[in-house]
């Protein structure tokens, strides 16, 4: 069995897809697994011990780069192709790369339409991002189970970079950013959480453009790593932490796939939900949820961003304390 898995993005979906190779290997231990992803995200896959080879596609190379990649893949003689992305680029790859068995993850567009437009939820509950990616493989006679964590594997260079930034393992990681503003738990709530727990050290992770986190520097118990880490160094910092508290964003799934205790603050988007028991979801059952596919809005609640603003810093602090006491 020689398998090609296709998943280009996003960071969160790709990270959840890291369970697919281990799932296949649990049924066919001698399977040779190849993985196609986006070049700027390929580092997330490359250390996976169940992946024989990682192939990458640079978006800047356009159609020419896609055709070149397809030609290279055609020479590999795959027996199975699993398109876990189901977009135009992955369509071309699965169509033109020869394999006896081909499978595509269904998009369930009609169910998505009913959920987003009429709040009629026909998806399996609770929604699980990893189940959504793995369960289609039941057509290859592999019954769904979730491989145990960790399913994100880090190189020594990233672990060393994390150690150079943070010389302790006695801290809680905070992830206050997200792709869209409506998915961000209010910054003042993060500040309140930090102030309520002066006995703890908090490490803040965010991107280079997330300057709003600078306001958290007023707290002496904060180590602000905003803009100082690449993706896998951020993952290594999470790996060393006691606990992660995070918005619905890619680093949520880093924490989940590393098997870390995690508090997930889930707001307007319907499909980013984690799958492991180590992740504890805080959310509100509101008629307006979900308001958009990715959380881009607009917010339709008369109480702006009630889905996240109604989750108090005290509630998060209590859950955090409970989890830390159980470690």
Steps between C-alpha positions, in 0.01 A plus 500: 500500500653828385284797600496865396323735743415851379440786742631848420367720780394662731739471796229355723357260242845383393596440863186294556578304183826383658297220662422348159841334441499340847142385448588328171812345653293354785319290238782446249833522689712460187317769301721761335342840554572819307348838586440804276461841662579866448871585499473764772331246732701190409711523817191397698505162323867429437589348840202263505646149549215338302556714189751357253525818292352851511425671169436873485332748268597867495197717422728749322579239234140495379380251239853429380604387849187289539559321168864435593393352835238279332764369258730409791219330687394302193832313511444377857252221417262566787236238575280740699432876484307676776401859425444637849465856372256490208581824319595577140873427541440173682242406232766524230744291702255221581371499142832476321705294746434134428383275783263203519317641803405867530307671776394860560382658824141614445435871545138452612413836348125461543541429873728803527243715319223390739721563803624844400180633346230342717691361803374151420781272617503160330867432578600221736517637853721600658674626190857372473752635254713187510205265463397702193843437347544135598154346474489501115774234516238254623436444128839329499381270782671697775258569785541846653711531811706798607873424528641603839701819544754615420434532129712813456872426499770761549864517400783566743564844350154623596521349848832676552360830370214470750741423783710805406191723533344340809735336750218360713219248457286647776275721293163522325486587130250761382393538135298828478508539121289349220445546128189715554422750773167335587689182598712691754408487867518868605850618592378649828384151603848359438637784712251423779592131490869584537437742787283247684789250496811694599655177634517355147727582208324549166670474160320686220522367144383706202610605153735782404207728408307443824616821669185512714662251739754765607242620754556175691863600565382709794475176700822387665398133473483510117768388254383642169632303201282679244682502166804320642421143393431304185219244498696203632687699765156608621403133503809416707409771753151348523651153541696618805208684661278378781186610317381694195216753489414594145255650256372296206820511298778278364694485827192349666556194282875504568418467869241231434729292281779529758259360760524804726217600735325777308218748557340592167294819480258427218307786344326564168645233268350148472778274373819557702402276787769281657459129557701386803391462862804704606331806343227669703263714294341813642212627286149641511189345348361802314245506219731717290784246503658435259482834321755423227714217364837624626391753763540802272154627594313721503377457856119483497449499876363826651753444780813526289721187511293348778627151412842592640432805720266293719791265586649683799859509617380351830351201318822440310707548816296240689533245217874571472548447875310174490711367215828608659405331827440174315841495332 
